[in-house]
Coordinates of C-alpha atoms in Angstrom, one line a residue:
X1 CA 0.0 0.0 0.0
X2 CA 2.8 2.4 0.9
X3 CA 4.6 2.0 -2.4
X4 CA 1.4 2.0 -4.4
X5 CA 0.3 5.3 -3.0
X6 CA 3.4 7.4 -3.9
X7 CA 0.9 9.8 -5.6
X8 CA -0.6 10.6 -2.3
X9 CA 2.5 12.2 -0.8
X10 CA 2.9 15.9 -0.1
X11 CA -0.6 16.8 -1.4
X12 CA -1.7 20.2 -0.2
X13 CA -4.5 20.9 -2.6
X14 CA -7.3 18.7 -4.1
X15 CA -9.2 19.6 -7.3
X16 CA -12.4 17.7 -7.8
X17 CA -14.3 17.2 -10.9
X18 CA -18.0 17.3 -10.1
X19 CA -20.2 15.3 -12.5
X20 CA -19.3 11.6 -12.3
X21 CA -17.1 12.1 -9.2
X22 CA -19.5 13.7 -6.7
X23 CA -22.8 12.8 -8.3
X24 CA -24.5 11.7 -11.5
X25 CA -26.6 14.5 -12.9
X26 CA -30.1 14.2 -14.3
X27 CA -33.6 13.1 -13.2
X28 CA -36.2 15.1 -11.4
X29 CA -34.1 15.9 -8.3
X30 CA -31.2 17.1 -10.5
X31 CA -29.0 14.2 -9.7
X32 CA -27.9 11.5 -7.3
X33 CA -24.7 11.6 -5.1
X34 CA -22.2 8.8 -5.7
X35 CA -22.1 6.8 -2.5
X36 CA -19.5 8.1 0.0
X37 CA -18.8 11.3 -1.9
X38 CA -20.7 13.8 0.4
X39 CA -18.8 12.5 3.4
X40 CA -15.5 12.5 1.4
X41 CA -15.9 16.2 0.7
X42 CA -16.5 16.9 4.3
X43 CA -13.4 14.9 5.3
X44 CA -11.2 16.8 2.8
X45 CA -12.4 20.1 4.3
X46 CA -11.9 18.9 7.9
X47 CA -8.3 17.8 7.1
X48 CA -7.3 21.4 6.2
X49 CA -6.4 20.5 2.6
X50 CA -7.1 23.2 0.1
X51 CA -10.1 22.3 -2.1
X52 CA -11.4 23.4 -5.5
X53 CA -14.4 22.1 -7.4
X54 CA -13.5 22.1 -11.1
X55 CA -16.4 21.7 -13.4
X56 CA -17.1 22.0 -17.1
X57 CA -20.8 22.2 -16.1
X58 CA -22.4 24.7 -18.4
X59 CA -26.1 23.9 -18.0
X60 CA -26.6 26.3 -15.2
X61 CA -25.2 29.4 -13.5
X62 CA -22.7 28.6 -10.7
X63 CA -25.3 29.7 -8.2
X64 CA -27.9 27.3 -9.4
X65 CA -25.4 24.5 -9.8
X66 CA -24.1 25.0 -6.2
X67 CA -27.7 25.1 -4.8
X68 CA -28.4 21.8 -6.5
X69 CA -25.3 20.2 -4.9
X70 CA -26.1 21.7 -1.5
X71 CA -29.6 20.3 -1.9
X72 CA -28.2 16.8 -2.1
X73 CA -25.9 17.3 0.9
X74 CA -22.6 18.7 -0.4
X75 CA -20.7 21.3 1.6
X76 CA -19.9 23.6 -1.4
X77 CA -20.0 27.3 -2.1
X78 CA -19.9 29.4 -5.3
X79 CA -16.5 30.8 -4.2
X80 CA -15.0 27.3 -4.4
X81 CA -16.1 26.5 -7.9
X82 CA -13.9 27.0 -11.0
X83 CA -16.2 27.0 -14.1
X84 CA -15.9 27.9 -17.8
X85 CA -18.5 30.6 -18.1
X86 CA -16.8 33.2 -15.9
X87 CA -13.5 32.5 -17.6
X88 CA -15.2 33.0 -21.0
X89 CA -16.7 36.3 -19.8
X90 CA -13.2 37.5 -18.8
X91 CA -11.9 36.7 -22.3
X92 CA -14.8 38.4 -24.0
X93 CA -14.3 41.6 -22.1
X94 CA -10.5 41.6 -22.6
X95 CA -10.9 41.2 -26.3
X96 CA -14.0 43.3 -26.9
X97 CA -15.9 40.3 -28.2
X98 CA -19.6 40.3 -28.6
X99 CA -20.9 36.7 -28.5
X100 CA -23.7 34.9 -30.3
X101 CA -24.5 32.4 -27.5
X102 CA -25.3 28.7 -28.2
X103 CA -25.7 27.7 -24.6
X104 CA -28.3 26.2 -22.2
X105 CA -31.1 28.7 -21.3
X106 CA -30.1 28.4 -17.6
X107 CA -26.5 29.6 -18.3
X108 CA -27.6 32.8 -20.1
X109 CA -27.5 34.9 -16.8
X110 CA -23.7 34.3 -16.5
X111 CA -23.4 36.5 -19.6
X112 CA -25.7 39.3 -18.4
X113 CA -23.0 41.9 -18.3
X114 CA -21.7 41.1 -21.8
X115 CA -22.7 43.1 -24.9
X116 CA -24.3 40.7 -27.4
X117 CA -25.4 43.1 -30.1
X118 CA -24.0 42.5 -33.6
X119 CA -22.0 39.4 -32.6
X120 CA -18.3 39.0 -33.7
X121 CA -17.8 35.5 -32.2
X122 CA -19.7 32.4 -31.1
X123 CA -19.7 30.9 -27.6
X124 CA -20.8 27.3 -27.4
X125 CA -21.6 25.4 -24.2
X126 CA -23.5 22.2 -23.3
X127 CA -26.8 23.5 -24.7
X128 CA -28.6 20.1 -24.3
X129 CA -32.1 20.4 -25.8
X130 CA -31.0 23.7 -27.4
X131 CA -28.8 21.8 -29.8
X132 CA -31.3 21.8 -32.6
X133 CA -30.5 21.9 -36.3
X134 CA -31.8 25.5 -36.5
X135 CA -29.7 26.7 -33.6
X136 CA -26.5 25.0 -34.8
X137 CA -27.2 26.4 -38.3
X138 CA -27.6 29.9 -36.8
X139 CA -24.3 29.7 -35.0
X140 CA -22.7 28.3 -38.2
X141 CA -24.0 31.3 -40.2
X142 CA -22.6 33.8 -37.7
X143 CA -19.2 32.1 -37.9
X144 CA -19.1 31.6 -41.7
X145 CA -20.0 35.3 -42.2
X146 CA -16.8 36.5 -40.4
X147 CA -13.5 37.2 -42.0
X148 CA -11.7 35.7 -39.1
X149 CA -14.2 33.4 -37.3
X150 CA -13.8 33.1 -33.5
X151 CA -15.4 30.1 -31.8
X152 CA -15.1 29.9 -28.0
X153 CA -16.1 26.5 -26.5
X154 CA -16.9 26.1 -22.8
X155 CA -15.4 22.6 -22.9
X156 CA -14.6 19.8 -25.3
X157 CA -16.1 16.7 -23.6
X158 CA -17.4 14.0 -25.8
X159 CA -20.2 12.7 -23.5
X160 CA -21.1 12.6 -19.9
X161 CA -23.3 10.3 -17.7
X162 CA -26.7 11.2 -16.4
X163 CA -28.9 9.0 -14.3
X164 CA -30.7 7.7 -17.4
X165 CA -27.5 7.0 -19.5
X166 CA -24.8 8.7 -21.5
X167 CA -25.4 12.1 -23.2
X168 CA -23.6 13.8 -26.0
X169 CA -21.5 16.7 -24.7
X170 CA -20.5 20.1 -26.2
X171 CA -17.3 18.7 -27.9
X172 CA -19.4 16.9 -30.5
X173 CA -21.1 20.1 -31.6
X174 CA -17.9 22.2 -31.3
X175 CA -16.3 19.7 -33.8
X176 CA -19.2 20.1 -36.2
X177 CA -18.8 23.9 -36.2
X178 CA -15.0 23.6 -36.5
X179 CA -15.4 21.3 -39.5
X180 CA -18.1 23.4 -41.2
X181 CA -16.3 26.7 -40.8
X182 CA -12.7 25.5 -41.0
X183 CA -12.0 27.1 -37.7
X184 CA -10.2 26.0 -34.5
X185 CA -12.2 26.5 -31.4
X186 CA -10.6 28.1 -28.3
X187 CA -11.5 25.9 -25.3
X188 CA -11.9 27.7 -22.0
X189 CA -12.9 24.7 -19.8
X190 CA -11.0 21.6 -19.1
X191 CA -8.6 20.4 -20.4
X192 CA -7.3 24.0 -21.2
X193 CA -4.2 24.8 -19.3
X194 CA -5.5 28.2 -18.3
X195 CA -8.5 26.6 -16.6
X196 CA -6.4 24.4 -14.3
X197 CA -3.9 27.3 -13.7
X198 CA -6.7 29.6 -12.5
X199 CA -7.9 26.8 -10.1
X200 CA -4.4 26.4 -8.7
X201 CA -4.0 30.2 -8.3
X202 CA -7.3 30.4 -6.5
X203 CA -6.1 27.7 -4.1
X204 CA -2.6 29.2 -3.8
X205 CA -1.0 25.7 -4.3
X206 CA 1.7 24.9 -6.8
X207 CA 0.9 22.2 -9.4
X208 CA 3.4 19.7 -7.9
X209 CA 1.4 19.7 -4.6
X210 CA -2.0 19.4 -6.2
X211 CA -4.0 16.4 -7.1
X212 CA -6.9 16.3 -9.6
X213 CA -9.6 13.6 -9.3
X214 CA -11.9 13.0 -12.2
X215 CA -13.9 10.5 -14.3
X216 CA -12.8 11.9 -17.7
X217 CA -9.5 10.3 -18.8
X218 CA -8.7 13.1 -21.3
X219 CA -10.1 16.3 -19.9
X220 CA -9.6 15.7 -16.2
X221 CA -6.6 13.4 -16.0
X222 CA -4.7 14.4 -19.1
X223 CA -5.4 18.1 -18.7
X224 CA -4.2 18.1 -15.1
X225 CA -1.1 16.1 -15.8
X226 CA -0.1 18.5 -18.6
X227 CA -0.1 21.2 -16.0
X228 CA 2.3 19.3 -13.8
X229 CA -0.3 17.9 -11.4
X230 CA -0.9 14.4 -10.3
X231 CA -4.3 13.0 -11.3
X232 CA -6.5 10.0 -10.4
X233 CA -9.3 8.5 -12.4
X234 CA -12.3 7.2 -10.4
X235 CA -14.2 4.2 -11.6
X236 CA -17.5 6.1 -11.4
X237 CA -19.4 8.4 -13.7
X238 CA -18.6 7.8 -17.3
X239 CA -15.5 5.8 -16.6
X240 CA -15.3 2.7 -18.9
X241 CA -12.9 -0.2 -18.5
X242 CA -11.4 0.7 -21.9
X243 CA -10.1 4.0 -20.4
X244 CA -7.4 1.9 -18.7
X245 CA -5.8 1.2 -22.1
X246 CA -5.8 4.8 -23.2
X247 CA -3.0 5.3 -25.7
X248 CA -1.8 8.6 -24.4
X249 CA -3.0 9.2 -20.8
X250 CA -2.0 7.1 -17.8
X251 CA -3.5 8.3 -14.5
X252 CA -1.2 8.3 -11.4
X253 CA -3.7 5.8 -10.1
X254 CA -7.2 4.4 -10.5
X255 CA -9.5 4.4 -7.5
X256 CA -13.0 2.9 -7.3
X257 CA -14.5 6.1 -6.1
X258 CA -13.8 9.5 -4.4
X259 CA -14.2 8.0 -0.9
X260 CA -11.4 5.5 -1.5
X261 CA -9.1 8.3 -2.8
X262 CA -9.7 10.4 0.3
X263 CA -8.9 7.5 2.6
X264 CA -5.5 7.1 1.0
X265 CA -4.8 10.9 0.9
X266 CA -5.6 11.3 4.6
X267 CA -3.4 8.4 5.6
X268 CA -0.5 10.3 4.0
X269 CA -1.1 13.6 5.7

């Protein structure tokens, strides 16, 4: 056990993916916690480790998203969440970009302060039911009409797991627009380096002392490792056994769930 858990040494900060690690979203109540995860979050906080929730969730404002998680028992506040929409808003303001939004209705309030008249870019998020042909085509027309098209994506996930099964994620639609418009999207969520770096800065912990725990082999594990962090994959959420033979990404360890990871981390404190 000692040898096997070299990854758990000198950890000062933990970054947690939310969907698939803490809970599976979907259903009437908004989701179901993964067994042991509510308690695991409480134990991380009690231990004095720094903690950041890193989500590519773009179906709701952070306020709504946090309320939902608090409602199923998690100790979490908006100030502890690193999410793509606020990062995108920073970029839009810095570069005087006016977005055409292809996002979930519930995310629109995050862009309240942003000028959206006469758009000169497209911002795409996990729009779920809003991913209709008409809406995608409208975004396509905005992009194709630009001399230098700018496409900003709030993530590049392929799919995620809800209580009733797997769902197509924003990455699939991002790729469609990239292909149609011959443009390269700028990704502001995971696995973008900037995303993980802002989470580390918010915690005040260097990458070498931080540990990312996620269910997405590419966006969570691969993205964190490229920033110099250690990263674990949980066998919950959208994890599939074939992830363990991924050609490029090898997690520092696999754990069955968040509770097991926390057990090991706390033993090494």
